[in-house]
Tab-separated table of C-alpha atoms in Angstrom:
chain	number	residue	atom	x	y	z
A	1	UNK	CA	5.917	-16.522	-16.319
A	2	UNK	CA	8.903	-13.767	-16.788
A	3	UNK	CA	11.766	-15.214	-18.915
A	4	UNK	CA	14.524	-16.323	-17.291
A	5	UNK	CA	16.117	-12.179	-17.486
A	6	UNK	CA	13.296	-11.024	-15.794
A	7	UNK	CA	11.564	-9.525	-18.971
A	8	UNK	CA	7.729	-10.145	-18.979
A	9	UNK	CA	7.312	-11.256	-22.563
A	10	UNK	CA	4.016	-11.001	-23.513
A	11	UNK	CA	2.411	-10.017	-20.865
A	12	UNK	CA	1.614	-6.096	-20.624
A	13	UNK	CA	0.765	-4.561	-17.112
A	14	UNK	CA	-1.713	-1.426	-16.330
A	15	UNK	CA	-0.926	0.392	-13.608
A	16	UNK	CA	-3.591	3.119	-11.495
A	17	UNK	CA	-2.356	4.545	-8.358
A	18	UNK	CA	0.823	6.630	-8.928
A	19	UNK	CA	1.583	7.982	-5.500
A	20	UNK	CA	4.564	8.054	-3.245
A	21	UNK	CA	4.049	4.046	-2.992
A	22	UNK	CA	3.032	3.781	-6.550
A	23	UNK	CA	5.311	5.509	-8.639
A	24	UNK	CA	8.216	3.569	-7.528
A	25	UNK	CA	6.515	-0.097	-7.661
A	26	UNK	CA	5.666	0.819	-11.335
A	27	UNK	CA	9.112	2.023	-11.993
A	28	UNK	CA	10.056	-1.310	-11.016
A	29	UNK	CA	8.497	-2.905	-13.434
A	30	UNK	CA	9.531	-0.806	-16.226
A	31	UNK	CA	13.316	-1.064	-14.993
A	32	UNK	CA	12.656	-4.734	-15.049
A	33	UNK	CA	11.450	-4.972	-18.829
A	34	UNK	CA	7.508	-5.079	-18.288
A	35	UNK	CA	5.632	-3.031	-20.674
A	36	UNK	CA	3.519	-0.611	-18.499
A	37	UNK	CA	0.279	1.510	-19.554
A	38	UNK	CA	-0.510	4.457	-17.403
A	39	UNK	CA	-3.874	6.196	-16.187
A	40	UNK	CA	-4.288	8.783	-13.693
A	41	UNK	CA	-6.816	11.506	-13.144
A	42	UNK	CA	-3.830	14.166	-14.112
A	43	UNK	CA	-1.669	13.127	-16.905
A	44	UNK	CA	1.137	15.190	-15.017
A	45	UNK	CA	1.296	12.644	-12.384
A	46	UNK	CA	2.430	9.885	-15.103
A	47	UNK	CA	5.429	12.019	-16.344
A	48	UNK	CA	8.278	10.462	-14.631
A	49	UNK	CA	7.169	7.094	-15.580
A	50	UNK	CA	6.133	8.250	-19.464
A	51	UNK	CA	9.601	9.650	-19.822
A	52	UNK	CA	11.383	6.264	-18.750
A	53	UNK	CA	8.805	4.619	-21.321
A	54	UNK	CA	5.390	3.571	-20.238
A	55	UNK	CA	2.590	4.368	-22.271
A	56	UNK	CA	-0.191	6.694	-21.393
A	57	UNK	CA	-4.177	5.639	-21.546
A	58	UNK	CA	-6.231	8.382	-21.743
A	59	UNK	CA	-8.950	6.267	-20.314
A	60	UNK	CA	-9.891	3.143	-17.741
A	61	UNK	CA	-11.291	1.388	-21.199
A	62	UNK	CA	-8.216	1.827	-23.240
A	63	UNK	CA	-5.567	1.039	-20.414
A	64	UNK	CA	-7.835	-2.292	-20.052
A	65	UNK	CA	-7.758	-3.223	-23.388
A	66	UNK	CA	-4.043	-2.997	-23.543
A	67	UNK	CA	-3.477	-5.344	-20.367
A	68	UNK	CA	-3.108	-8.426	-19.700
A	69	UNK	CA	-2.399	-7.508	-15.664
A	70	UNK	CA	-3.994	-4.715	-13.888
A	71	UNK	CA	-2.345	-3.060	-10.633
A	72	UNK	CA	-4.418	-0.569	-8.843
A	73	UNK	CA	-3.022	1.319	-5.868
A	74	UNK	CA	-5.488	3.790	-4.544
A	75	UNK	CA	-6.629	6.182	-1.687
A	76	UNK	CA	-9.884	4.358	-0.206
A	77	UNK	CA	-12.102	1.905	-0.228
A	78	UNK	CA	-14.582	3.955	-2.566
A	79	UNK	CA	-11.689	4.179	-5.277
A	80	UNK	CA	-11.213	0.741	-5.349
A	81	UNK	CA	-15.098	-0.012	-5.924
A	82	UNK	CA	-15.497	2.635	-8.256
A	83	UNK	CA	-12.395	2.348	-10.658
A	84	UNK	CA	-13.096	-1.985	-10.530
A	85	UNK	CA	-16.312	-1.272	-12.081
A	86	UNK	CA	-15.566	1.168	-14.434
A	87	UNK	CA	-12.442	-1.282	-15.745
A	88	UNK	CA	-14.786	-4.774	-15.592
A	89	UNK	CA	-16.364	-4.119	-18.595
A	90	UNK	CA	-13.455	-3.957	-20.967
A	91	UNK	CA	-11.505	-6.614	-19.145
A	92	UNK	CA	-9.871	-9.704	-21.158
A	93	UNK	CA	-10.896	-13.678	-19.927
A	94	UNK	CA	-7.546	-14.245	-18.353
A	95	UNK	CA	-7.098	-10.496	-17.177
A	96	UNK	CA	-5.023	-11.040	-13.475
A	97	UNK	CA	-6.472	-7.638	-11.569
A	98	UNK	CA	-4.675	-6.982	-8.592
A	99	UNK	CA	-5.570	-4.639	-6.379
A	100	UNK	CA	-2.274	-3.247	-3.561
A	101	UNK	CA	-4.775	-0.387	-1.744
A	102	UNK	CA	-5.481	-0.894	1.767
A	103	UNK	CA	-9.034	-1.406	1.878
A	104	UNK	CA	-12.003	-2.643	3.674
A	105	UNK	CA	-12.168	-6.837	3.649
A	106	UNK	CA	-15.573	-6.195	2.385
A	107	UNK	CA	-14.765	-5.020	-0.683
A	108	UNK	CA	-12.911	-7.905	-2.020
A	109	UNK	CA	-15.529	-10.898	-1.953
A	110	UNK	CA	-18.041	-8.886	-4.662
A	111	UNK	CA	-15.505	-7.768	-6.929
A	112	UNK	CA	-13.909	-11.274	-7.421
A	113	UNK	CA	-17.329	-12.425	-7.743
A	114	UNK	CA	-17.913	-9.939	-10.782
A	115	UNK	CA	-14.556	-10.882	-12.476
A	116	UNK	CA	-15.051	-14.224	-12.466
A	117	UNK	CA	-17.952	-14.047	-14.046
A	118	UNK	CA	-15.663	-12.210	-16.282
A	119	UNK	CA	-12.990	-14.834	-16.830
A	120	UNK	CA	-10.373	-12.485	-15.021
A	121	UNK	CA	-9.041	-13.131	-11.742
A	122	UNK	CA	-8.508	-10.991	-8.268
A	123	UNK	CA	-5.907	-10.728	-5.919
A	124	UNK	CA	-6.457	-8.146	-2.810
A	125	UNK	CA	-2.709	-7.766	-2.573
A	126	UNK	CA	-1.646	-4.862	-0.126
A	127	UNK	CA	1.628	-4.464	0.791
A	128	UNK	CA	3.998	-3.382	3.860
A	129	UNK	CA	7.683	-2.307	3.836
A	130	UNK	CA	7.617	1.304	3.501
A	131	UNK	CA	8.903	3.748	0.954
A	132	UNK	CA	11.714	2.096	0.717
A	133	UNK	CA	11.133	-1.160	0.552
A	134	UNK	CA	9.013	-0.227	-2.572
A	135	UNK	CA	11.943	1.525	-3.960
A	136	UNK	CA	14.048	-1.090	-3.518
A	137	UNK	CA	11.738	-3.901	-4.454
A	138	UNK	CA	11.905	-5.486	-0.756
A	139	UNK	CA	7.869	-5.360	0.171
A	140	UNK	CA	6.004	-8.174	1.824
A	141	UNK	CA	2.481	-8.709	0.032
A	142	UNK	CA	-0.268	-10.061	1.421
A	143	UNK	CA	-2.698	-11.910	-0.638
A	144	UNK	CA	-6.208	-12.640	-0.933
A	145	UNK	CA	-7.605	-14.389	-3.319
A	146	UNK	CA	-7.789	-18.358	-5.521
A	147	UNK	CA	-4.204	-20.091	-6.057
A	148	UNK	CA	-4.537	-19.711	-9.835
A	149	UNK	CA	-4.798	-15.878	-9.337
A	150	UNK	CA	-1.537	-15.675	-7.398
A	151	UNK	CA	0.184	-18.474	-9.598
A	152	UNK	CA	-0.549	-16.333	-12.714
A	153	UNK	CA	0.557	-13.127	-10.954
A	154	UNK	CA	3.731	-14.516	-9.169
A	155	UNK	CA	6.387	-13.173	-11.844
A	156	UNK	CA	5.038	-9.427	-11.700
A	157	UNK	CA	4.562	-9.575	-7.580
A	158	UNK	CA	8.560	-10.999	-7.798
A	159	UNK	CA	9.714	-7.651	-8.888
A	160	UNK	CA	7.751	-5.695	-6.270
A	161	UNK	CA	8.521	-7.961	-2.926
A	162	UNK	CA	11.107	-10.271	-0.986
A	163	UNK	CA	7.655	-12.114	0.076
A	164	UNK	CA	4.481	-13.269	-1.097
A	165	UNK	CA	2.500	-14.965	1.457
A	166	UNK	CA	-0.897	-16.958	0.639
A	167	UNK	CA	-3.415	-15.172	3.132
A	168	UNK	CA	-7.047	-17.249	2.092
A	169	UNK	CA	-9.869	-16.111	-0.231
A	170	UNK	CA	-10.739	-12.959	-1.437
A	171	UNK	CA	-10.935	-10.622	1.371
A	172	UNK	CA	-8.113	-12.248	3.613
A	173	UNK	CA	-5.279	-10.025	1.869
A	174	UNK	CA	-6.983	-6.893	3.108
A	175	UNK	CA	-7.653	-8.517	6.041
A	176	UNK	CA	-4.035	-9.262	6.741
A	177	UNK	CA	-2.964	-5.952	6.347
A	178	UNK	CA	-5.287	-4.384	8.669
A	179	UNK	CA	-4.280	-7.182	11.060
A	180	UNK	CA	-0.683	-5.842	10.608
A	181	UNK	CA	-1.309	-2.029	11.283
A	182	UNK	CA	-3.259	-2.703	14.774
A	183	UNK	CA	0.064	-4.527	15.958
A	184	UNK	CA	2.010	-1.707	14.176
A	185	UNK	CA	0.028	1.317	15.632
A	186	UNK	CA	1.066	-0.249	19.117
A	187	UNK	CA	4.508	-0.426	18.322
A	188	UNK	CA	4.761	3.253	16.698
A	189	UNK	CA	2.905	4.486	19.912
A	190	UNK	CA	5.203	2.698	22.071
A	191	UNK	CA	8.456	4.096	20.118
A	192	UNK	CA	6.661	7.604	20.147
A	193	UNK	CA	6.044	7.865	23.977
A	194	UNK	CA	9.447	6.803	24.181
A	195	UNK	CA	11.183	9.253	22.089
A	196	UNK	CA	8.621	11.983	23.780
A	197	UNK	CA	10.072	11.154	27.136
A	198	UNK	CA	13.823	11.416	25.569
A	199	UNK	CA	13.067	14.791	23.814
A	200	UNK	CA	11.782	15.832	27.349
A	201	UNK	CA	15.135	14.949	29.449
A	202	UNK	CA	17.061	16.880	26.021
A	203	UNK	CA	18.451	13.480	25.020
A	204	UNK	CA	20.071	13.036	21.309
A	205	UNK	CA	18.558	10.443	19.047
A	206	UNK	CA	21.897	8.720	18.242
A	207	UNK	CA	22.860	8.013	21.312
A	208	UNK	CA	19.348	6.970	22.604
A	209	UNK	CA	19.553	4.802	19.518
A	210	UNK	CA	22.440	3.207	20.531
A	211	UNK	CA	21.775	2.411	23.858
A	212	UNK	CA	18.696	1.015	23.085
A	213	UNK	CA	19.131	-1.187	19.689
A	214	UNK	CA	19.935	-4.333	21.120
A	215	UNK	CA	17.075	-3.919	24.106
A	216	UNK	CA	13.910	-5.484	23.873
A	217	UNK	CA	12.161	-2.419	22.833
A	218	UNK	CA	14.146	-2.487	19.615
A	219	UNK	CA	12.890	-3.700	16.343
A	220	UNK	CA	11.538	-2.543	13.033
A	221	UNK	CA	9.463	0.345	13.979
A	222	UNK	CA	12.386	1.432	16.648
A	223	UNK	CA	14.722	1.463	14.297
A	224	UNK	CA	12.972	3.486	11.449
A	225	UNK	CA	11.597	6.192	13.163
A	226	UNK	CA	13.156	6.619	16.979
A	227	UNK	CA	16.135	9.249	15.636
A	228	UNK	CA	13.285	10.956	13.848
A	229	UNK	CA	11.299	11.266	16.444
A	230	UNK	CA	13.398	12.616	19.181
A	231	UNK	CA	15.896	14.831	16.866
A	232	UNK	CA	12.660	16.229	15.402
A	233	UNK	CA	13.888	15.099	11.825
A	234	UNK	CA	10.368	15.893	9.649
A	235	UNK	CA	11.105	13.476	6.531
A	236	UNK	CA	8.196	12.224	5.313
A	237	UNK	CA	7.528	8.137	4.330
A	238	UNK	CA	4.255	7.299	5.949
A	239	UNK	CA	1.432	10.148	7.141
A	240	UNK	CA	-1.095	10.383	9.726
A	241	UNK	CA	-3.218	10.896	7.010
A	242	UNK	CA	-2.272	7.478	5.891
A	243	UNK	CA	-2.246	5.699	9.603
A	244	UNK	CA	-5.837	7.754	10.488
A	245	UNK	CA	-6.900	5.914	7.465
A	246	UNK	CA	-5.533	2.194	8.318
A	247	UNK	CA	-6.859	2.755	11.920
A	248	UNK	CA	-10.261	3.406	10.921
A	249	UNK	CA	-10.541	0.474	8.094
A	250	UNK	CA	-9.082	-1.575	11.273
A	251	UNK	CA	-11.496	-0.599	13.634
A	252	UNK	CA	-14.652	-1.346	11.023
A	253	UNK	CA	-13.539	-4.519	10.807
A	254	UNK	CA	-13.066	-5.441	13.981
A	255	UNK	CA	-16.722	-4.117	14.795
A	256	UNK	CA	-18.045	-6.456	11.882
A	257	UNK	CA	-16.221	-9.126	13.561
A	258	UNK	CA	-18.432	-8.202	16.718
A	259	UNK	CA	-15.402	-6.167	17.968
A	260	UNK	CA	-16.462	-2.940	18.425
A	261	UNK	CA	-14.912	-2.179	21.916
A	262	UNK	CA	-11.282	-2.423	20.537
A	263	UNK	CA	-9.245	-0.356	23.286
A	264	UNK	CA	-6.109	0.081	21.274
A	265	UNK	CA	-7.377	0.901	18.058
A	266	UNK	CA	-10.013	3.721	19.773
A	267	UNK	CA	-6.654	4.688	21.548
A	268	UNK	CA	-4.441	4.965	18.841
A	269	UNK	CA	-6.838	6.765	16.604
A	270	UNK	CA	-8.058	9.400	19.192
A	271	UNK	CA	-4.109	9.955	19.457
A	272	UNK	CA	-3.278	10.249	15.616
A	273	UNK	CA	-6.316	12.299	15.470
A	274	UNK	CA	-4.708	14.895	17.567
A	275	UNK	CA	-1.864	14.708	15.932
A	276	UNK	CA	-2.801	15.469	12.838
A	277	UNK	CA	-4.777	18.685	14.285
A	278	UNK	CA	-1.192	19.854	15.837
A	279	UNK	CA	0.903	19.321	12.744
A	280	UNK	CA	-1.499	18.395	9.843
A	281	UNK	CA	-2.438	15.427	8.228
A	282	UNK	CA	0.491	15.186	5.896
A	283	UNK	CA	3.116	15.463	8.514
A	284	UNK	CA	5.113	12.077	8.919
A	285	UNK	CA	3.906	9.306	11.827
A	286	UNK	CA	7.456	10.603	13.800
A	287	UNK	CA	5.017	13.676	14.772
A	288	UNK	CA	3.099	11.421	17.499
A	289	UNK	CA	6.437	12.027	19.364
A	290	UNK	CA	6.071	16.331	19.451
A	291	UNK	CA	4.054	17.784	21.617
């Protein structure tokens, strides 16, 4: 466990996945008094976090050997297979690997398999809160995986979230999460068509927001992007890129779950699909509200 200041002693953390989600968990950790090694596939991308005083690996092996905790947060399914298997080998009995991508359920089961056979242990672990509730170390985590994994992980997942909650076996973290962005997708569309109708009849978004904040169409997703969308305000937290992606890992597993025929999800996906041909994949999820 962290000492009582919040300092990790021991315990050394490798982190993969320095993105717009990753870089800030990680500085986190190093604000917080966890040593931190580094990999990425372009050293520039670790600057920031080698100039506040991680330490660089210039390879999966030598990160490994280094940690005693291992945080990947990656692009796909694919990246989580492939960079799992190229770290097992050089993993520690006792290694907690914890993986914060949004992935595929089906991922998870094999991979704890293998590190357990390993001595190390898994947690699927992805999160939900935004930009900047990783910033601000306010995330909700959903995890997936035994109770001695989470137990020995509970310190470093402290720093990152407001909430850790228990989701089942391997598997059920991932599953959680894509549980979360099918009721989410049918929010943001909600808030969108909104916001489209508002921009239509040249309403403002503060007054709109106003009006409407203590209605029951408020809530989360109302209040973070409905000024956004109807003032036309095109800064950037979460992509379609990144809500194409969550959509289709939703929609595969509801088919292996004998779903296939999943109106919303087909729905919601056709519609971010459009999107992103009309403004690009890396415009913000606020673009589902301009025609």
């Amino acid at each position: 466990m962290a000492d009582a200041d919040g300092v990790a002693g021991n315990r050394r953390v490798g982190w993969i996945g320095l993105g717009s989600m990753g870089q800030p968990m990680a500085a986190r950790l190093l604000a917080a008094g966890w040593p931190l090694t580094v990999w990425a596939r372009r050293e520039e991308h670790a600057r920031p976090l080698l100039e506040q005083g991680a330490r660089w690996a210039p390879d999966l092996a030598e990160l490994a050997r280094h940690s005693t905790h291992v945080v990947t947060m990656l692009r796909s399914s694919d990246d989580v297979q492939q960079v799992w298997h190229a770290l097992l080998p050089h993993l520690a009995a006792g290694t907690q690997a914890i993986d914060m991508t949004t992935a595929a359920p089906s991922v998870a089961a094999p991979l704890a398999q293998a590190l357990q056979q390993r001595g190390a242990h898994w947690l699927d672990c992805p999160v939900t809160g935004g930009l900047a509730g990783a910033r601000q170390g306010t995330l909700t985590l959903f995890a997936g995986g035994e109770a001695c994994a989470l137990q020995g992980s509970q310190a470093l997942l402290a720093q990152l979230s407001r909430r850790v909650v228990a989701c089942g076996a391997a598997g059920s973290g991932y599953r959680t999460k894509l549980i979360n962005q099918t009721m989410m997708a049918g929010a943001l569309l909600g808030v969108a068509e909104g916001a489209a109708l508002a921009r239509a009849a040249g309403m403002q978004g503060d007054p709109l927001r106003d009006a409407l904040s203590d209605g029951t169409g408020s809530g989360w997703m109302f209040d973070a992007y409905v000024q956004r969308m109807v003032d036309g305000d095109g800064a950037v937290g979460f992509t379609l890129a990144m809500l194409r992606k969550d959509l289709e890992l939703a929609l595969l597993a509801a088919a292996e779950l004998g779903r296939p025929g999943t109106l919303l999800l087909r729905h919601a996906l056709a519609t971010v699909e459009a999107a992103c041909e009309r403004h690009g994949a890396q415009a913000g999820v606020q673009a589902l509200a301009w025609s």
